[in-house]
Tab-separated table of C-alpha atoms in Angstrom:
chain	number	residue	atom	x	y	z
A	1	MET	CA	-45.883	-57.529	-49.058
A	2	ALA	CA	-42.102	-57.490	-49.189
A	3	ALA	CA	-39.923	-55.199	-51.258
A	4	VAL	CA	-36.453	-56.068	-52.512
A	5	GLN	CA	-34.958	-52.609	-52.834
A	6	ALA	CA	-31.616	-53.575	-54.318
A	7	PRO	CA	-31.350	-54.836	-57.897
A	8	ILE	CA	-31.664	-58.613	-57.982
A	9	THR	CA	-28.696	-60.390	-59.493
A	10	ILE	CA	-29.937	-63.104	-61.837
A	11	GLU	CA	-27.530	-65.796	-62.892
A	12	GLU	CA	-27.914	-67.265	-66.374
A	13	ASP	CA	-28.915	-70.762	-65.378
A	14	LYS	CA	-30.945	-72.198	-68.225
A	15	ALA	CA	-29.834	-75.723	-67.378
A	16	LYS	CA	-31.381	-75.345	-63.914
A	17	ASP	CA	-34.607	-74.026	-65.449
A	18	LEU	CA	-34.846	-77.079	-67.699
A	19	GLU	CA	-34.008	-79.441	-64.850
A	20	ILE	CA	-36.792	-78.034	-62.640
A	21	ALA	CA	-39.254	-78.078	-65.553
A	22	ALA	CA	-38.504	-81.781	-66.122
A	23	VAL	CA	-38.975	-82.647	-62.442
A	24	LEU	CA	-42.240	-80.679	-62.349
A	25	ALA	CA	-43.547	-82.605	-65.359
A	26	GLU	CA	-42.649	-85.877	-63.644
A	27	LEU	CA	-44.341	-84.843	-60.395
A	28	LYS	CA	-47.466	-83.745	-62.263
A	29	ALA	CA	-47.736	-87.150	-63.930
A	30	ARG	CA	-47.333	-88.837	-60.550
A	31	LYS	CA	-49.906	-86.552	-58.961
A	32	ASP	CA	-52.465	-87.418	-61.622
A	33	ALA	CA	-51.903	-91.081	-60.805
A	34	GLU	CA	-51.549	-90.730	-57.018
A	35	LYS	CA	-54.406	-88.362	-56.213
A	36	ASP	CA	-54.247	-89.076	-52.452
A	37	ASN	CA	-50.561	-88.199	-52.159
A	38	ILE	CA	-50.806	-84.625	-50.891
A	39	MET	CA	-47.030	-84.245	-50.526
A	40	LEU	CA	-46.610	-84.333	-54.291
A	41	GLY	CA	-48.580	-81.083	-54.483
A	42	VAL	CA	-46.369	-79.550	-51.778
A	43	TYR	CA	-43.186	-80.499	-53.668
A	44	MET	CA	-44.610	-79.136	-56.908
A	45	GLU	CA	-45.414	-75.777	-55.339
A	46	GLU	CA	-41.917	-75.523	-53.853
A	47	LEU	CA	-40.389	-76.170	-57.269
A	48	LYS	CA	-42.716	-73.715	-59.013
A	49	ASN	CA	-41.299	-71.056	-56.722
A	50	LEU	CA	-37.802	-71.842	-58.097
A	51	ARG	CA	-38.459	-72.579	-61.743
A	52	SER	CA	-36.758	-69.494	-63.229
A	53	SER	CA	-33.579	-67.562	-62.524
A	54	PHE	CA	-35.619	-64.518	-61.500
A	55	ALA	CA	-37.793	-66.584	-59.142
A	56	ARG	CA	-34.748	-68.175	-57.524
A	57	ALA	CA	-33.148	-64.752	-57.047
A	58	VAL	CA	-36.365	-63.455	-55.465
A	59	ASN	CA	-36.472	-66.456	-53.149
A	60	ARG	CA	-32.874	-65.879	-51.988
A	61	GLU	CA	-33.545	-62.201	-51.271
A	62	ILE	CA	-36.754	-62.914	-49.368
A	63	VAL	CA	-35.051	-65.594	-47.261
A	64	GLY	CA	-32.451	-63.002	-46.303
A	65	ILE	CA	-35.043	-60.339	-45.444
A	66	MET	CA	-37.432	-62.618	-43.571
A	67	ASP	CA	-34.779	-64.401	-41.484
A	68	PHE	CA	-34.319	-61.351	-39.243
A	69	TYR	CA	-38.020	-61.656	-38.286
A	70	SER	CA	-38.128	-65.460	-37.981
A	71	ALA	CA	-39.126	-67.225	-34.770
A	72	ASP	CA	-36.391	-69.737	-35.656
A	73	PRO	CA	-33.801	-67.754	-37.634
A	74	ILE	CA	-30.951	-69.265	-39.609
A	75	ASN	CA	-28.576	-66.563	-38.355
A	76	PRO	CA	-27.840	-67.187	-34.632
A	77	GLU	CA	-26.900	-63.523	-34.177
A	78	TYR	CA	-30.619	-62.677	-34.200
A	79	LEU	CA	-31.231	-64.785	-31.089
A	80	SER	CA	-31.287	-63.599	-27.475
A	81	PHE	CA	-31.462	-65.373	-24.125
A	82	GLU	CA	-34.358	-64.488	-21.852
A	83	ASP	CA	-33.178	-65.217	-18.307
A	84	TYR	CA	-35.966	-66.202	-15.889
A	85	THR	CA	-33.700	-67.346	-13.061
A	86	GLU	CA	-34.467	-64.499	-10.632
A	87	GLU	CA	-38.188	-64.618	-11.343
A	88	LEU	CA	-38.219	-68.377	-10.768
A	89	ARG	CA	-36.245	-67.997	-7.542
A	90	LYS	CA	-38.774	-65.480	-6.215
A	91	GLU	CA	-41.594	-67.894	-7.063
A	92	TYR	CA	-39.713	-70.756	-5.376
A	93	ASN	CA	-39.270	-68.721	-2.188
A	94	SER	CA	-42.919	-67.614	-2.110
A	95	THR	CA	-46.147	-69.385	-1.176
A	96	ALA	CA	-49.016	-70.810	-3.206
A	97	ASP	CA	-52.534	-72.049	-2.545
A	98	CYS	CA	-52.145	-75.805	-2.310
A	99	ILE	CA	-54.476	-78.732	-1.836
A	100	LYS	CA	-53.789	-82.007	-0.089
A	101	LEU	CA	-55.348	-84.789	-2.143
A	102	ALA	CA	-57.214	-87.723	-0.646
A	103	GLN	CA	-54.155	-89.994	-1.086
A	104	GLY	CA	-51.995	-87.529	0.854
A	105	LYS	CA	-50.059	-85.791	-1.924
A	106	ILE	CA	-49.828	-81.998	-1.751
A	107	VAL	CA	-50.114	-80.109	-5.051
A	108	GLU	CA	-50.597	-76.525	-6.180
A	109	ALA	CA	-54.252	-75.689	-6.801
A	110	ASN	CA	-53.428	-74.156	-10.183
A	111	GLY	CA	-50.856	-76.748	-11.192
A	112	TYR	CA	-50.755	-80.386	-12.216
A	113	PRO	CA	-52.978	-82.411	-11.864
A	114	LEU	CA	-55.822	-80.101	-10.759
A	115	TRP	CA	-55.164	-77.138	-13.090
A	116	GLY	CA	-57.533	-74.837	-11.211
A	117	ARG	CA	-60.562	-77.150	-11.257
A	118	PHE	CA	-60.704	-76.793	-7.463
A	119	VAL	CA	-60.428	-73.556	-5.456
A	120	ILE	CA	-60.029	-72.617	-1.819
A	121	ARG	CA	-62.789	-70.551	-0.199
A	122	ASN	CA	-62.794	-69.744	3.550
A	123	GLY	CA	-60.360	-72.533	4.283
A	124	LYS	CA	-62.311	-75.180	2.358
A	125	VAL	CA	-61.963	-76.768	-1.081
A	126	PHE	CA	-64.678	-76.213	-3.678
A	127	GLN	CA	-65.035	-77.743	-7.117
A	128	ARG	CA	-65.514	-75.214	-9.904
A	129	GLU	CA	-68.325	-75.499	-12.465
A	130	ALA	CA	-69.890	-78.460	-10.675
A	131	GLY	CA	-73.292	-79.964	-11.298
A	132	PRO	CA	-75.952	-78.879	-13.802
A	133	LEU	CA	-75.698	-75.221	-12.703
A	134	LYS	CA	-71.928	-75.128	-13.297
A	135	HIS	CA	-71.157	-73.271	-10.059
A	136	GLU	CA	-68.663	-73.721	-7.222
A	137	LYS	CA	-69.760	-76.564	-4.978
A	138	ARG	CA	-68.519	-78.675	-2.080
A	139	THR	CA	-68.688	-81.946	-3.979
A	140	LYS	CA	-67.837	-85.321	-2.441
A	141	ARG	CA	-64.430	-85.195	-4.097
A	142	ALA	CA	-63.782	-81.674	-2.812
A	143	LYS	CA	-64.683	-82.721	0.734
A	144	ARG	CA	-61.977	-85.403	0.600
A	145	MET	CA	-59.381	-82.720	-0.045
A	146	ARG	CA	-57.738	-80.413	2.481
A	147	ALA	CA	-57.082	-76.736	1.820
A	148	LEU	CA	-53.550	-75.465	2.427
A	149	PRO	CA	-53.605	-71.744	1.584
A	150	ASP	CA	-50.289	-69.889	1.366
A	151	TYR	CA	-48.292	-73.097	1.556
A	152	PRO	CA	-44.481	-72.682	1.205
A	153	ARG	CA	-43.605	-73.738	-2.309
A	154	LYS	CA	-40.194	-74.957	-1.128
A	155	LYS	CA	-41.889	-77.860	0.646
A	156	LEU	CA	-43.298	-79.153	-2.660
A	157	TYR	CA	-39.967	-79.542	-4.442
A	158	ALA	CA	-36.660	-81.199	-3.650
A	159	SER	CA	-34.680	-78.151	-4.727
A	160	PHE	CA	-34.821	-74.920	-6.704
A	161	ALA	CA	-33.607	-76.834	-9.781
A	162	ASP	CA	-36.463	-79.320	-9.313
A	163	TYR	CA	-38.969	-76.457	-9.266
A	164	ALA	CA	-37.441	-74.663	-12.263
A	165	GLU	CA	-37.149	-77.794	-14.408
A	166	ASN	CA	-40.071	-79.978	-13.332
A	167	GLY	CA	-42.437	-77.444	-11.832
A	168	ARG	CA	-42.033	-74.739	-14.479
A	169	GLY	CA	-40.526	-76.593	-17.411
A	170	PHE	CA	-37.365	-74.496	-17.878
A	171	SER	CA	-33.980	-75.858	-18.862
A	172	TYR	CA	-30.663	-74.691	-17.486
A	173	ASP	CA	-28.574	-72.949	-20.111
A	174	GLU	CA	-24.881	-73.609	-19.502
A	175	GLU	CA	-23.680	-70.862	-21.823
A	176	HIS	CA	-25.717	-68.142	-20.143
A	177	GLY	CA	-25.645	-69.646	-16.650
A	178	GLY	CA	-29.350	-69.476	-15.943
A	179	TYR	CA	-32.838	-70.806	-16.508
A	180	GLY	CA	-34.681	-69.360	-19.481
A	181	PHE	CA	-35.120	-69.725	-23.204
A	182	ILE	CA	-33.522	-68.554	-26.411
A	183	TYR	CA	-35.722	-66.585	-28.780
A	184	ASN	CA	-35.713	-63.931	-31.486
A	185	PRO	CA	-37.063	-60.664	-30.022
A	186	ASN	CA	-37.815	-59.451	-33.560
A	187	ALA	CA	-39.924	-62.519	-34.452
A	188	MET	CA	-42.936	-61.813	-36.652
A	189	TRP	CA	-43.477	-65.210	-38.305
A	190	ASP	CA	-43.023	-68.942	-37.799
A	191	TRP	CA	-44.091	-69.942	-41.329
A	192	TYR	CA	-44.270	-68.176	-44.670
A	193	GLN	CA	-44.650	-68.741	-48.394
A	194	ILE	CA	-44.033	-66.532	-51.370
A	195	GLY	CA	-47.555	-66.392	-52.761
A	196	GLY	CA	-49.327	-68.835	-50.462
A	197	ARG	CA	-53.015	-68.109	-49.943
A	198	TRP	CA	-52.863	-64.901	-52.008
A	199	PRO	CA	-50.727	-65.598	-55.088
A	200	GLU	CA	-52.578	-63.142	-57.384
A	201	MET	CA	-50.897	-60.020	-56.030
A	202	PHE	CA	-49.778	-58.258	-59.196
A	203	LEU	CA	-50.853	-58.156	-62.818
A	204	VAL	CA	-48.168	-58.090	-65.530
A	205	LYS	CA	-48.336	-58.407	-69.299
A	206	ASP	CA	-47.908	-61.952	-70.574
A	207	SER	CA	-44.803	-60.763	-72.441
A	208	CYS	CA	-43.086	-60.002	-69.112
A	209	THR	CA	-40.151	-62.322	-68.359
A	210	ASP	CA	-39.087	-61.197	-64.874
A	211	TYR	CA	-41.713	-62.502	-62.469
A	212	SER	CA	-42.420	-65.287	-59.981
A	213	VAL	CA	-45.613	-67.239	-59.371
A	214	GLY	CA	-44.339	-68.392	-55.964
A	215	GLU	CA	-46.045	-71.246	-54.139
A	216	ARG	CA	-49.730	-71.826	-53.697
A	217	SER	CA	-51.153	-72.894	-50.380
A	218	TRP	CA	-52.719	-76.337	-49.975
A	219	CYS	CA	-56.127	-74.628	-50.001
A	220	ASN	CA	-55.751	-73.195	-53.508
A	221	GLU	CA	-53.064	-75.270	-55.233
A	222	ASP	CA	-55.511	-76.497	-57.887
A	223	TYR	CA	-57.156	-73.121	-58.445
A	224	GLU	CA	-56.763	-71.695	-61.941
A	225	SER	CA	-56.166	-67.935	-61.871
A	226	VAL	CA	-58.275	-65.908	-64.287
A	227	ALA	CA	-56.616	-62.785	-65.691
A	228	PRO	CA	-57.575	-60.249	-68.378
A	229	GLU	CA	-56.538	-61.239	-71.870
A	230	GLY	CA	-52.869	-60.470	-72.446
A	231	TYR	CA	-52.009	-60.467	-68.733
A	232	ILE	CA	-50.977	-62.942	-66.025
A	233	TRP	CA	-51.203	-62.868	-62.241
A	234	VAL	CA	-47.896	-63.127	-60.379
A	235	CYS	CA	-46.740	-62.702	-56.793
A	236	ALA	CA	-43.408	-61.022	-57.548
A	237	ALA	CA	-42.390	-58.529	-60.242
A	238	LYS	CA	-40.454	-55.330	-60.786
A	239	LYS	CA	-42.368	-52.178	-59.979
A	240	LYS	CA	-42.073	-50.944	-63.568
A	241	ASP	CA	-43.676	-54.134	-64.933
A	242	ILE	CA	-46.769	-54.119	-62.708
A	243	GLU	CA	-49.913	-52.928	-64.521
A	244	TRP	CA	-51.614	-50.956	-61.771
A	245	GLN	CA	-54.427	-49.477	-63.867
A	246	ALA	CA	-55.274	-52.860	-65.385
A	247	MET	CA	-55.379	-54.303	-61.857
A	248	ARG	CA	-57.804	-51.594	-60.746
A	249	GLU	CA	-60.097	-52.044	-63.756
A	250	TRP	CA	-60.087	-55.834	-63.476
A	251	ARG	CA	-60.865	-55.720	-59.762
A	252	GLU	CA	-63.840	-53.443	-60.369
A	253	LYS	CA	-65.063	-55.618	-63.256
A	254	LYS	CA	-64.947	-58.777	-61.119
A	255	ALA	CA	-66.622	-56.990	-58.199
A	256	ARG	CA	-69.520	-55.897	-60.437
A	257	GLU	CA	-69.882	-59.466	-61.662
A	258	ARG	CA	-69.862	-60.696	-58.066
A	259	PHE	CA	-72.562	-58.197	-57.105
A	260	SER	CA	-74.780	-59.337	-59.992
A	261	LYS	CA	-74.341	-62.964	-58.921
A	262	LEU	CA	-75.237	-62.224	-55.292
A	263	GLU	CA	-78.219	-60.074	-56.272
A	264	LYS	CA	-79.524	-62.845	-58.526
A	265	ILE	CA	-79.151	-65.445	-55.773
A	266	PHE	CA	-81.072	-63.240	-53.348
A	267	VAL	CA	-83.879	-62.324	-55.792
A	268	THR	CA	-84.407	-65.826	-57.191
A	269	GLY	CA	-83.726	-67.681	-53.955
A	270	GLN	CA	-81.675	-70.199	-55.919
A	271	TYR	CA	-78.047	-71.044	-55.207
A	272	GLU	CA	-75.544	-71.416	-57.983
A	273	GLU	CA	-73.506	-74.620	-58.130
A	274	GLY	CA	-70.618	-74.529	-55.667
A	275	PHE	CA	-71.891	-71.482	-53.780
A	276	ARG	CA	-71.443	-71.963	-50.029
A	277	GLY	CA	-73.283	-68.933	-48.701
A	278	ALA	CA	-76.758	-68.607	-47.195
A	279	ILE	CA	-79.809	-66.531	-48.129
A	280	THR	CA	-81.324	-64.570	-45.231
A	281	PRO	CA	-84.158	-61.994	-45.086
A	282	GLN	CA	-81.488	-59.270	-44.844
A	283	GLY	CA	-79.369	-60.444	-47.782
A	284	VAL	CA	-76.735	-63.063	-48.621
A	285	PHE	CA	-74.474	-64.344	-45.868
A	286	TYR	CA	-71.058	-65.625	-46.953
A	287	HIS	CA	-67.877	-66.625	-45.086
A	288	GLY	CA	-69.061	-65.346	-41.717
A	289	GLU	CA	-70.375	-61.966	-42.824
A	290	MET	CA	-73.161	-60.337	-44.805
A	291	GLU	CA	-71.757	-59.896	-48.291
A	292	TYR	CA	-74.902	-58.602	-50.004
A	293	PHE	CA	-77.637	-56.509	-48.383
A	294	LYS	CA	-81.235	-56.428	-49.572
A	295	GLY	CA	-81.865	-53.460	-51.865
A	296	GLU	CA	-78.205	-52.482	-52.043
A	297	ALA	CA	-77.102	-50.635	-55.197
A	298	VAL	CA	-73.975	-51.747	-57.011
A	299	GLU	CA	-72.226	-48.436	-56.229
A	300	ASP	CA	-72.878	-48.954	-52.507
A	301	TYR	CA	-71.498	-52.482	-52.781
A	302	LEU	CA	-68.332	-51.239	-54.522
A	303	LYS	CA	-67.748	-48.479	-51.963
A	304	ARG	CA	-68.346	-50.833	-49.047
A	305	ASN	CA	-65.680	-53.175	-50.428
A	306	ASP	CA	-63.179	-50.365	-51.127
A	307	ILE	CA	-63.382	-50.915	-54.899
A	308	LEU	CA	-63.910	-47.233	-55.696
A	309	ASP	CA	-61.152	-45.949	-53.416
A	310	ASN	CA	-58.623	-43.343	-54.450
A	311	ARG	CA	-55.470	-45.321	-53.749
A	312	LYS	CA	-52.774	-45.076	-56.394
A	313	TYR	CA	-51.629	-48.683	-56.057
A	314	PRO	CA	-54.484	-51.199	-55.683
A	315	VAL	CA	-52.733	-53.649	-53.359
A	316	TYR	CA	-54.354	-54.737	-50.114
A	317	VAL	CA	-51.775	-55.980	-47.616
A	318	HIS	CA	-51.372	-56.140	-43.838
A	319	ASP	CA	-47.618	-55.494	-43.696
A	320	ILE	CA	-44.805	-53.923	-45.673
A	321	VAL	CA	-41.384	-55.529	-45.240
A	322	ASP	CA	-37.970	-54.686	-46.627
A	323	ALA	CA	-34.343	-55.059	-45.580
A	324	ASP	CA	-34.682	-52.221	-43.044
A	325	ASN	CA	-38.266	-52.179	-41.757
A	326	TRP	CA	-41.404	-54.108	-40.956
A	327	PHE	CA	-44.474	-51.842	-41.132
A	328	ASN	CA	-47.720	-53.242	-39.782
A	329	ARG	CA	-51.243	-52.055	-40.585
A	330	GLU	CA	-52.083	-51.798	-36.868
A	331	ASP	CA	-49.203	-49.345	-36.435
A	332	PHE	CA	-51.103	-46.897	-38.632
A	333	GLU	CA	-54.541	-47.274	-37.090
A	334	TRP	CA	-53.486	-45.168	-34.108
A	335	ILE	CA	-53.031	-41.423	-33.966
A	336	ASN	CA	-49.823	-40.098	-35.468
A	337	ASN	CA	-48.039	-37.739	-33.027
A	338	GLY	CA	-51.224	-37.636	-30.969
A	339	ALA	CA	-53.135	-35.534	-33.489
A	340	VAL	CA	-53.360	-36.677	-37.118
A	341	PRO	CA	-54.876	-40.039	-38.080
A	342	VAL	CA	-52.609	-42.020	-40.417
A	343	ASP	CA	-54.248	-43.741	-43.371
A	344	TRP	CA	-52.829	-47.206	-44.178
A	345	PRO	CA	-53.666	-47.141	-47.926
A	346	GLU	CA	-51.981	-43.745	-48.083
A	347	ARG	CA	-48.925	-45.250	-46.372
A	348	ILE	CA	-48.809	-48.024	-48.992
A	349	ASP	CA	-48.976	-45.462	-51.811
A	350	GLU	CA	-46.178	-43.424	-50.249
A	351	TYR	CA	-44.008	-46.475	-49.778
A	352	ILE	CA	-44.369	-47.765	-53.347
A	353	ASP	CA	-43.798	-44.242	-54.651
A	354	SER	CA	-40.464	-44.263	-52.812
A	355	LEU	CA	-39.259	-47.378	-54.664
A	356	GLU	CA	-37.198	-47.398	-57.834
A	357	ASP	CA	-38.665	-48.843	-61.039
A	358	GLU	CA	-36.245	-51.784	-60.892
A	359	ASP	CA	-37.150	-52.674	-57.296
A	360	VAL	CA	-39.108	-55.892	-56.892
A	361	LEU	CA	-42.420	-56.221	-55.017
A	362	VAL	CA	-43.187	-59.659	-53.579
A	363	GLY	CA	-46.406	-61.022	-52.083
A	364	VAL	CA	-45.595	-63.032	-48.923
A	365	ASP	CA	-48.098	-65.060	-46.925
A	366	TYR	CA	-46.972	-65.451	-43.299
A	367	HIS	CA	-48.212	-66.790	-39.978
A	368	ILE	CA	-47.252	-66.470	-36.344
């Protein structure tokens, strides 16, 4: 979840809104006709994320916030050079276990083309995971090889540059005068979407005008969001417009309905259409875990799924990002100051409490 803590400037750009709406209508017609063209869905989702002045303003702000944490940032000032020259030189001047192949070529045991499939034991070459027992064995191929333990690496390469570039795959950087790579030390993501796999982040009244629906991921682009009457699900909205209590009540309502469905499946032994779980003697297995346990009461189910928690803001996120910080859930699973456990839901509540009513909360799906 990202927070834009400065007021978003929204330009009056009705012509742009109409232009994007027209292109979306055209793409939808094409998609209905070209059902196998998956890129049309991608383009539509990108445009949906920009189809209002508010959404475009949100997108600009998020690009600015997320770039600092990008593995490939737009701003080159975020990049650093990691110099491996000295480390490579030490490797080049050291020794390595090598093997002389049957045709006479000498190679490192852990390098190309053997990649550790053969090892040296007591001056002899053994093949790893050989035969039906998958153990080290002196196979016919291994016997044709000669062990060269602690072989000077210098003898394998024409020069240090040959080792650095061809042996280790580094390039020489002229600007920094060394072998290494350029990277962003603050990198937290290599891909993100506003919305993405979890576009139903916040509930607002259907009379709300300042919101964004973002982009949907390929896995849910055709999914129709169900919301309580008079509300819509969005992935970006001002704090003051988000209906937290309605979100909490709706989540509990849907969880109770889900429990009833799972209980019925277990008791009757009959799957509902489209259900991809499995009935076991212990309960109902779904998406790699036991979702319903035999004899479980609905209250136990709700507590186990954190439906009846005491959090003030019912949002369930792994990170909190703004222009100044990136907070991660794992950071708060340790002991604070060596004594007091820190509760992540409590941290979320405190953070949202600290925001102004006009600040914008944005659901961001990211990967690294």
